[in-house]
Short mmCIF file of C-alpha atoms in Angstrom, two decimals:
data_model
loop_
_atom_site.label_atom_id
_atom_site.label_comp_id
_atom_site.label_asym_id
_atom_site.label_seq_id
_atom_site.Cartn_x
_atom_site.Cartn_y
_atom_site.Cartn_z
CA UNK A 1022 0.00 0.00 0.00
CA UNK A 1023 1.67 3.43 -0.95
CA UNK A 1024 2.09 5.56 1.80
CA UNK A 1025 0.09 8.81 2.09
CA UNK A 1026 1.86 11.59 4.16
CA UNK A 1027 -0.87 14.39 5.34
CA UNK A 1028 1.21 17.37 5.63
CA UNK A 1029 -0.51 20.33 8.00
CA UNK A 1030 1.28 23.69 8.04
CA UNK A 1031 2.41 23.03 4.66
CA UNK A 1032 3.17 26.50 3.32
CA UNK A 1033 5.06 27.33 6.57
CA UNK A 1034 8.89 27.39 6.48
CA UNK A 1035 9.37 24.15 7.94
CA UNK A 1036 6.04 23.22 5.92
CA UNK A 1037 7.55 24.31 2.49
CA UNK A 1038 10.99 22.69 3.06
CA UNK A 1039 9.17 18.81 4.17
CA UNK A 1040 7.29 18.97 1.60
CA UNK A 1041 9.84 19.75 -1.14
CA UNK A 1042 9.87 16.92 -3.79
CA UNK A 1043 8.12 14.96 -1.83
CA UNK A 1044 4.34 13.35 -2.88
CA UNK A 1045 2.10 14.58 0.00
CA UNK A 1046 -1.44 15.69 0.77
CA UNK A 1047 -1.28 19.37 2.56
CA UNK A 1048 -3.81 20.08 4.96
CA UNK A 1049 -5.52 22.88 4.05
CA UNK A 1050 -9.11 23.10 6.82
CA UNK A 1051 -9.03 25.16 10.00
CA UNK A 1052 -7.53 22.70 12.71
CA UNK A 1053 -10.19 24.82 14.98
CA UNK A 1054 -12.80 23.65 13.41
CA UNK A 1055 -13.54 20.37 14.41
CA UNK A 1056 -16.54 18.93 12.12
CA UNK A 1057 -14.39 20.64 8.97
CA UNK A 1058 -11.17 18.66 10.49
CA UNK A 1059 -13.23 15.56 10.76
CA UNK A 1060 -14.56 15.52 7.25
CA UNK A 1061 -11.27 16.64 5.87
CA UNK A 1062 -9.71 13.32 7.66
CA UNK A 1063 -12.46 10.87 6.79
CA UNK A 1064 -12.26 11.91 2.96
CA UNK A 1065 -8.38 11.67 2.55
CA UNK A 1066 -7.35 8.75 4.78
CA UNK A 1067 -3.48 9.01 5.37
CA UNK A 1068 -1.39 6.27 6.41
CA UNK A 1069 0.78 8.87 8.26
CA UNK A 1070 0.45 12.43 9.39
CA UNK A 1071 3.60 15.08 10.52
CA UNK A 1072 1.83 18.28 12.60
CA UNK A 1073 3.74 21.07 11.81
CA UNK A 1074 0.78 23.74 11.86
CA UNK A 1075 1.20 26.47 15.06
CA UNK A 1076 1.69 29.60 16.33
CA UNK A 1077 5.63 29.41 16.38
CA UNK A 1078 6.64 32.98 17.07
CA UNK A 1079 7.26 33.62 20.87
CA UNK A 1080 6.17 37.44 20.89
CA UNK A 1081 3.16 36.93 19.59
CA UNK A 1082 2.75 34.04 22.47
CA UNK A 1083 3.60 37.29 24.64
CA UNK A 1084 1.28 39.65 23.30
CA UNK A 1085 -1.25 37.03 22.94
CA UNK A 1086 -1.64 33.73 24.79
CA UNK A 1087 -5.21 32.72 24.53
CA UNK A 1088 -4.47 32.30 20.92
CA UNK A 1089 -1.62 30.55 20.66
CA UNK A 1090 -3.02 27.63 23.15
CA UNK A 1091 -6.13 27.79 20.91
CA UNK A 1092 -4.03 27.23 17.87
CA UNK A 1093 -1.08 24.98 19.54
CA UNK A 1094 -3.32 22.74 21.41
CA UNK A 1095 -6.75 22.56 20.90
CA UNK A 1096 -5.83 22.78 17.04
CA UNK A 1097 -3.49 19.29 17.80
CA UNK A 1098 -6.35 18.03 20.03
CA UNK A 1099 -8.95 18.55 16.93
CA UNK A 1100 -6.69 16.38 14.77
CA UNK A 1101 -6.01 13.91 16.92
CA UNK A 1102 -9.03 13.48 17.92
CA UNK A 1103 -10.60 13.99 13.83
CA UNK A 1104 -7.79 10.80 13.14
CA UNK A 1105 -9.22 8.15 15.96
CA UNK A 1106 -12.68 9.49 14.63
CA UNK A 1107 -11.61 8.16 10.89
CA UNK A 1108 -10.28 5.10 12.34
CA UNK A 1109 -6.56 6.22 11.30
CA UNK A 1110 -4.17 3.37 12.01
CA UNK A 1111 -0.78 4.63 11.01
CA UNK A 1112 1.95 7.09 12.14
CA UNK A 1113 1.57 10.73 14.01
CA UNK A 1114 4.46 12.40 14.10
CA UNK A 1115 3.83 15.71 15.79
CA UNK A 1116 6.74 18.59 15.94
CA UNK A 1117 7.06 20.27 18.99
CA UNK A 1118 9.30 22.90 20.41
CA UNK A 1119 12.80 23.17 22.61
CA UNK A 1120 10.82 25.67 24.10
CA UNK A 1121 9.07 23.48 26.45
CA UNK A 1122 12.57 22.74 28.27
CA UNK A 1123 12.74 26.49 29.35
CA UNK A 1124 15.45 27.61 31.74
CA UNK A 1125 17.77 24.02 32.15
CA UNK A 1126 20.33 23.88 34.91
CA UNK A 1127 22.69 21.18 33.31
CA UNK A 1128 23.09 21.07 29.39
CA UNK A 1129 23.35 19.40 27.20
CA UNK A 1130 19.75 19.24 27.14
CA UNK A 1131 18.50 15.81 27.21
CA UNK A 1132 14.85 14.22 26.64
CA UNK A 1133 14.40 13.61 30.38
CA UNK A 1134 15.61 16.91 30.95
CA UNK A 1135 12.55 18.57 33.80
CA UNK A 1136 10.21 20.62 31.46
CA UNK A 1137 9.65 23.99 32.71
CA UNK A 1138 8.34 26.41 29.93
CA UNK A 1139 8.64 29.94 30.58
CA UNK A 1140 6.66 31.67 28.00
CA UNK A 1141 2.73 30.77 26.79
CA UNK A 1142 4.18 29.37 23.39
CA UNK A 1143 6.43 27.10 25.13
CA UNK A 1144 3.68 25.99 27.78
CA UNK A 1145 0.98 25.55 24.53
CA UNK A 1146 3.47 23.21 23.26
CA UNK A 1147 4.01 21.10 26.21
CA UNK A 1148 0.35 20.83 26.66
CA UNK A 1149 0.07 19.90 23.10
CA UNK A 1150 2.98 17.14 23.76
CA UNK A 1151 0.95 16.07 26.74
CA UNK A 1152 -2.14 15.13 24.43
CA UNK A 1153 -0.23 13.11 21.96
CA UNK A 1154 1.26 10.98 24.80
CA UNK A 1155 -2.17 10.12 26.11
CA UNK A 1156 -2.92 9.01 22.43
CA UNK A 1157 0.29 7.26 21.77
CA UNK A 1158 -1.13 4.95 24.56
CA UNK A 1159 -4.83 4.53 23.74
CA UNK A 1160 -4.59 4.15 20.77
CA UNK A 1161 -5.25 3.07 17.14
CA UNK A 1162 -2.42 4.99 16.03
CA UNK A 1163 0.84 5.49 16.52
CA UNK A 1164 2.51 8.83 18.00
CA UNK A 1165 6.06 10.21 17.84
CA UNK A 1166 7.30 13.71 19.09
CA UNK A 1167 10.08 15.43 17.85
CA UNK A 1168 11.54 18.82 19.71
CA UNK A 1169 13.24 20.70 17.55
CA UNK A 1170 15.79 23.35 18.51
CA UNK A 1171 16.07 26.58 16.57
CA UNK A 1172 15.81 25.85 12.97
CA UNK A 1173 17.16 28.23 10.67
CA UNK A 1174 17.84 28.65 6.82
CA UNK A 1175 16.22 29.54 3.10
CA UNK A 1176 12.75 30.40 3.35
CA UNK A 1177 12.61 31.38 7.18
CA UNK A 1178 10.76 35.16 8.04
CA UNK A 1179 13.00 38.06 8.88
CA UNK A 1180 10.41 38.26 12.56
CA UNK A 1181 13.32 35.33 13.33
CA UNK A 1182 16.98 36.43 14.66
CA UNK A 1183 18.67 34.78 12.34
CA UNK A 1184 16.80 35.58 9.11
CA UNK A 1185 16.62 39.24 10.22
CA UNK A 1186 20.55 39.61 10.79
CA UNK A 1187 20.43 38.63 7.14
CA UNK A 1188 18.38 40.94 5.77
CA UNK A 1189 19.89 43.56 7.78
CA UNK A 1190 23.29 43.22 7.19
CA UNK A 1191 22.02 43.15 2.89
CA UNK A 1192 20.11 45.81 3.29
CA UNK A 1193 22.96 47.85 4.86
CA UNK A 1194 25.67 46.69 2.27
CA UNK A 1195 22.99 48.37 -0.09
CA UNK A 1196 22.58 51.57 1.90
CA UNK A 1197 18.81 50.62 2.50
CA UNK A 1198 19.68 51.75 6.38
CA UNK A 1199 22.36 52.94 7.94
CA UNK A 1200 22.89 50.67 11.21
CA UNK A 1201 21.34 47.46 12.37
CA UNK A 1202 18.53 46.84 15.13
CA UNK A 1203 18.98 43.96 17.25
CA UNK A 1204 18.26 42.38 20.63
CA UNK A 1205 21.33 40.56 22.97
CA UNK A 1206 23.88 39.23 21.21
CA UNK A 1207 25.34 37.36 24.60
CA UNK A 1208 22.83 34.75 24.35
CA UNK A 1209 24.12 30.85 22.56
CA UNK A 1210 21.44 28.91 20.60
CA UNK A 1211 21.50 25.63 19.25
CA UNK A 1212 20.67 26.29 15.56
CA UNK A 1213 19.92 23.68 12.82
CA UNK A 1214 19.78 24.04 9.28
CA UNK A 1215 15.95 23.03 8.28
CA UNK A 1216 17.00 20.88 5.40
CA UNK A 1217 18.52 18.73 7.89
CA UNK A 1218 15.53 19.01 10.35
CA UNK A 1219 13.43 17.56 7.26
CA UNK A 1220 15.00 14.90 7.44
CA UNK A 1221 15.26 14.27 10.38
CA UNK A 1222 11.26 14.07 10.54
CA UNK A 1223 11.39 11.72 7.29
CA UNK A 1224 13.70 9.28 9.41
CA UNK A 1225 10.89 9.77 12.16
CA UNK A 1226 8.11 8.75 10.88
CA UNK A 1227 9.65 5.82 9.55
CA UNK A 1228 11.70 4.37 12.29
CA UNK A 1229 10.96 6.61 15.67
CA UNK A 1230 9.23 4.78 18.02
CA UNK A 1231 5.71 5.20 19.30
CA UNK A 1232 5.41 7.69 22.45
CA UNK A 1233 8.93 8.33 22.00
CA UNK A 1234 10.52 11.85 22.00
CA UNK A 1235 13.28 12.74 20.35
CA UNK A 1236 15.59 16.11 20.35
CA UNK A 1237 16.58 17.30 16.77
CA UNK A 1238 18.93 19.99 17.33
CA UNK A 1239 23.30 20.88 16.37
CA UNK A 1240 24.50 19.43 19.63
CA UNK A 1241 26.36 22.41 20.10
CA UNK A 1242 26.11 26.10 20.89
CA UNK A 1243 27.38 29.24 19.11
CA UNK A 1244 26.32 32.85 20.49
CA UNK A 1245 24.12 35.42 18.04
CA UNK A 1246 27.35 37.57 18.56
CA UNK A 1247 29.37 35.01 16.14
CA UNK A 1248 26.35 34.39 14.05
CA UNK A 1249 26.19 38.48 13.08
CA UNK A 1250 29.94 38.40 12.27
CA UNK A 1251 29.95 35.91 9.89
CA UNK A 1252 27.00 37.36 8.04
CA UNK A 1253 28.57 40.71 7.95
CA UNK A 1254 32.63 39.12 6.91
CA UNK A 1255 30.20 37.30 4.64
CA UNK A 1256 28.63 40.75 3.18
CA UNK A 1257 32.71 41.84 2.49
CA UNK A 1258 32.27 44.32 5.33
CA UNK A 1259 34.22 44.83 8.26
CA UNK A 1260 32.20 46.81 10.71
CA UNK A 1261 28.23 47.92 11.41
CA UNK A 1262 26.41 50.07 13.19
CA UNK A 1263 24.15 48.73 15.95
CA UNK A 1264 21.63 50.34 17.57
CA UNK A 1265 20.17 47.84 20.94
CA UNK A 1266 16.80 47.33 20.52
CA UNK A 1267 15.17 46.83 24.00
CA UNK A 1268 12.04 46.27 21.84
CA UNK A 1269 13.73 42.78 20.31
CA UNK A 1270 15.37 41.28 23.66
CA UNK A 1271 12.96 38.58 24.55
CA UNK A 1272 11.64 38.86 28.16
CA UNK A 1273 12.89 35.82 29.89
CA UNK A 1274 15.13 35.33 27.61
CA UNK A 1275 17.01 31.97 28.28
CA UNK A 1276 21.13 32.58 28.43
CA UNK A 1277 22.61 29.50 26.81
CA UNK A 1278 20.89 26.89 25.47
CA UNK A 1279 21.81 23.47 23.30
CA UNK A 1280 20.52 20.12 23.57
CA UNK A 1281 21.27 16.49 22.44
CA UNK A 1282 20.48 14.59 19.60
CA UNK A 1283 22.02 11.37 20.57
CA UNK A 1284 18.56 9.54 21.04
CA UNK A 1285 17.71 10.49 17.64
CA UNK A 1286 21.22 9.28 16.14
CA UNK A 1287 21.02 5.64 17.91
CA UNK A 1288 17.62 5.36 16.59
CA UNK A 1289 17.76 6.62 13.27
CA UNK A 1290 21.30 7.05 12.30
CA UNK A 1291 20.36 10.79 11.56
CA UNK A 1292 22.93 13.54 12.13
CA UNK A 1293 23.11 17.40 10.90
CA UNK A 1294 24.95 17.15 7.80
CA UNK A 1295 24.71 20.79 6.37
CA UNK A 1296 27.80 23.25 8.41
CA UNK A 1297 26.36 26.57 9.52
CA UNK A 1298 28.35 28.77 7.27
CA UNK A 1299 26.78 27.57 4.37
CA UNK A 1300 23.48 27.94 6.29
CA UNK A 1301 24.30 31.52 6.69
CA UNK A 1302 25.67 31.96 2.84
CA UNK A 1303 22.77 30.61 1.57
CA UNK A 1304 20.08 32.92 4.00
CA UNK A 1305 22.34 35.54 3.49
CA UNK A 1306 21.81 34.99 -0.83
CA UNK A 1307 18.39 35.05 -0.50
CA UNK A 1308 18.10 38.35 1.08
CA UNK A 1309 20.46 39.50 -1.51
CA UNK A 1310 18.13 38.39 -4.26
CA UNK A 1311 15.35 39.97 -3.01
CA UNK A 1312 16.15 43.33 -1.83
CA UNK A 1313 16.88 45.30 -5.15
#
């Protein structure tokens, strides 16, 4: 029987990049409507299903957190729920966030690591995790969870650090502005170039195991501070204005954070492949392409 992947949040950056030569059905129904979810599941019948619809940008989370738990889990809930309803029987592989780790005191950060999300987008996620590991136990289907770190690369909105810094530092090299607006630079992320998150999730859904979690992140840190200078030695300059916006520094921003994907690895052999400077190059191309 060929396999039938049900794609939600298909036109979303991570959305866009999965789907990429790749035979899938994209989701297109409100997930917050529940009889319109229901119909849309009975009528298609996937064998498997990756969740990457959400509210994904923190701020808004900030500015707005009755609507991100509608969309992050009640929206999961109404699928999961629209799935058992159509008697799915196959593979769930729903992509959560770091985010539900919040402030660690040991790192790396592993999947045991205590969960103790600091912003509403963070807590909507771990709710939303919570949901899929009641299902992954009662059943018919199978559930996996994957919690990706910060993914970054082609594609990605300039609302995210690392996107913005590119289209910044372009639109400076063209004299489009004349300094750069940006939040701390102190803190360390764990970025990962999406087209190596995609595949991670491929390698998921085939081989992860059901109620299993697994990280998908670098392994390793690097501080927005680094990340800046190689886009701007990348732009041929040598130094930038920078204005501190107080605007862009996160509240509760977390200091350093990087996790683990050994799980992941012995499971699935996976293991980022694509080196952040090229990452960077190829974000920083994009912008240059578009801004005329």
């Amino acid at each position: 029987m060929k396999n039938t992947i049900l794609v939600t949040g298909s036109s979303g950056f991570v959305g866009a990049h999965f789907c990429q030569g790749q035979e899938v059905i994209r989701f297109e129904t409100d997930l917050l409507d529940r009889q319109a979810t229901l119909n849309f599941c009975k009528e298609i019948r996937p064998t498997c299903v990756i969740h990457l619809a959400g509210q994904s940008f923190v701020p808004d989370s900030l500015d707005d957190p009755r609507r991100t738990y509608q969309i992050n889990f009640w929206g999961t809930y109404n699928l999961l729920e629209a799935l058992k309803l159509s008697e799915f029987k196959g593979r769930f592989l729903y992509i959560g966030s770091s985010h539900v780790y919040g402030s660690v005191k040991k790192l790396p950060i592993l999947e045991e690591s205590s969960l103790l999300p600091n912003t509403p987008y963070g807590a909507s996620k771990m709710a939303a995790e919570g949901v899929c590991c009641q299902f992954s136990q009662t059943g018919p289907f199978e559930v996996i969870i994957a919690r990706p770190f910060n993914q970054i690369g082609p594609g990605q909105s300039s609302r995210f650090a690392i996107s913005s810094f590119a289209k910044q530092v372009v639109e400076y090299k063209k004299k489009k502005r004349s300094s750069l607006s940006l939040g701390n630079l102190d803190v360390k992320r764990d970025l990962t170039d999406v087209r190596d998150a995609v595949v991670a999730y491929r390698l998921l859904l085939e081989k992860g195991k059901n109620g299993e979690i697994y990280n998908v992140c670098s392994g390793r840190e690097i501080s927005l501070k680094e990340v800046l200078d190689a886009l701007i030695v990348r732009a041929g300059l040598s130094e930038v204005p920078i204005e501190k916006s107080e605007n862009i520094s996160r509240r509760r921003e977390i200091k350093n954070f990087y996790g683990s994907y050994e799980k992941l690895q012995s499971q699935t052999k996976w293991k980022p492949k694509i080196p952040l400077e090229q990452t960077l190059n190829d974000l920083y191309e994009e912008w240059e392409a578009k801004i005329i």
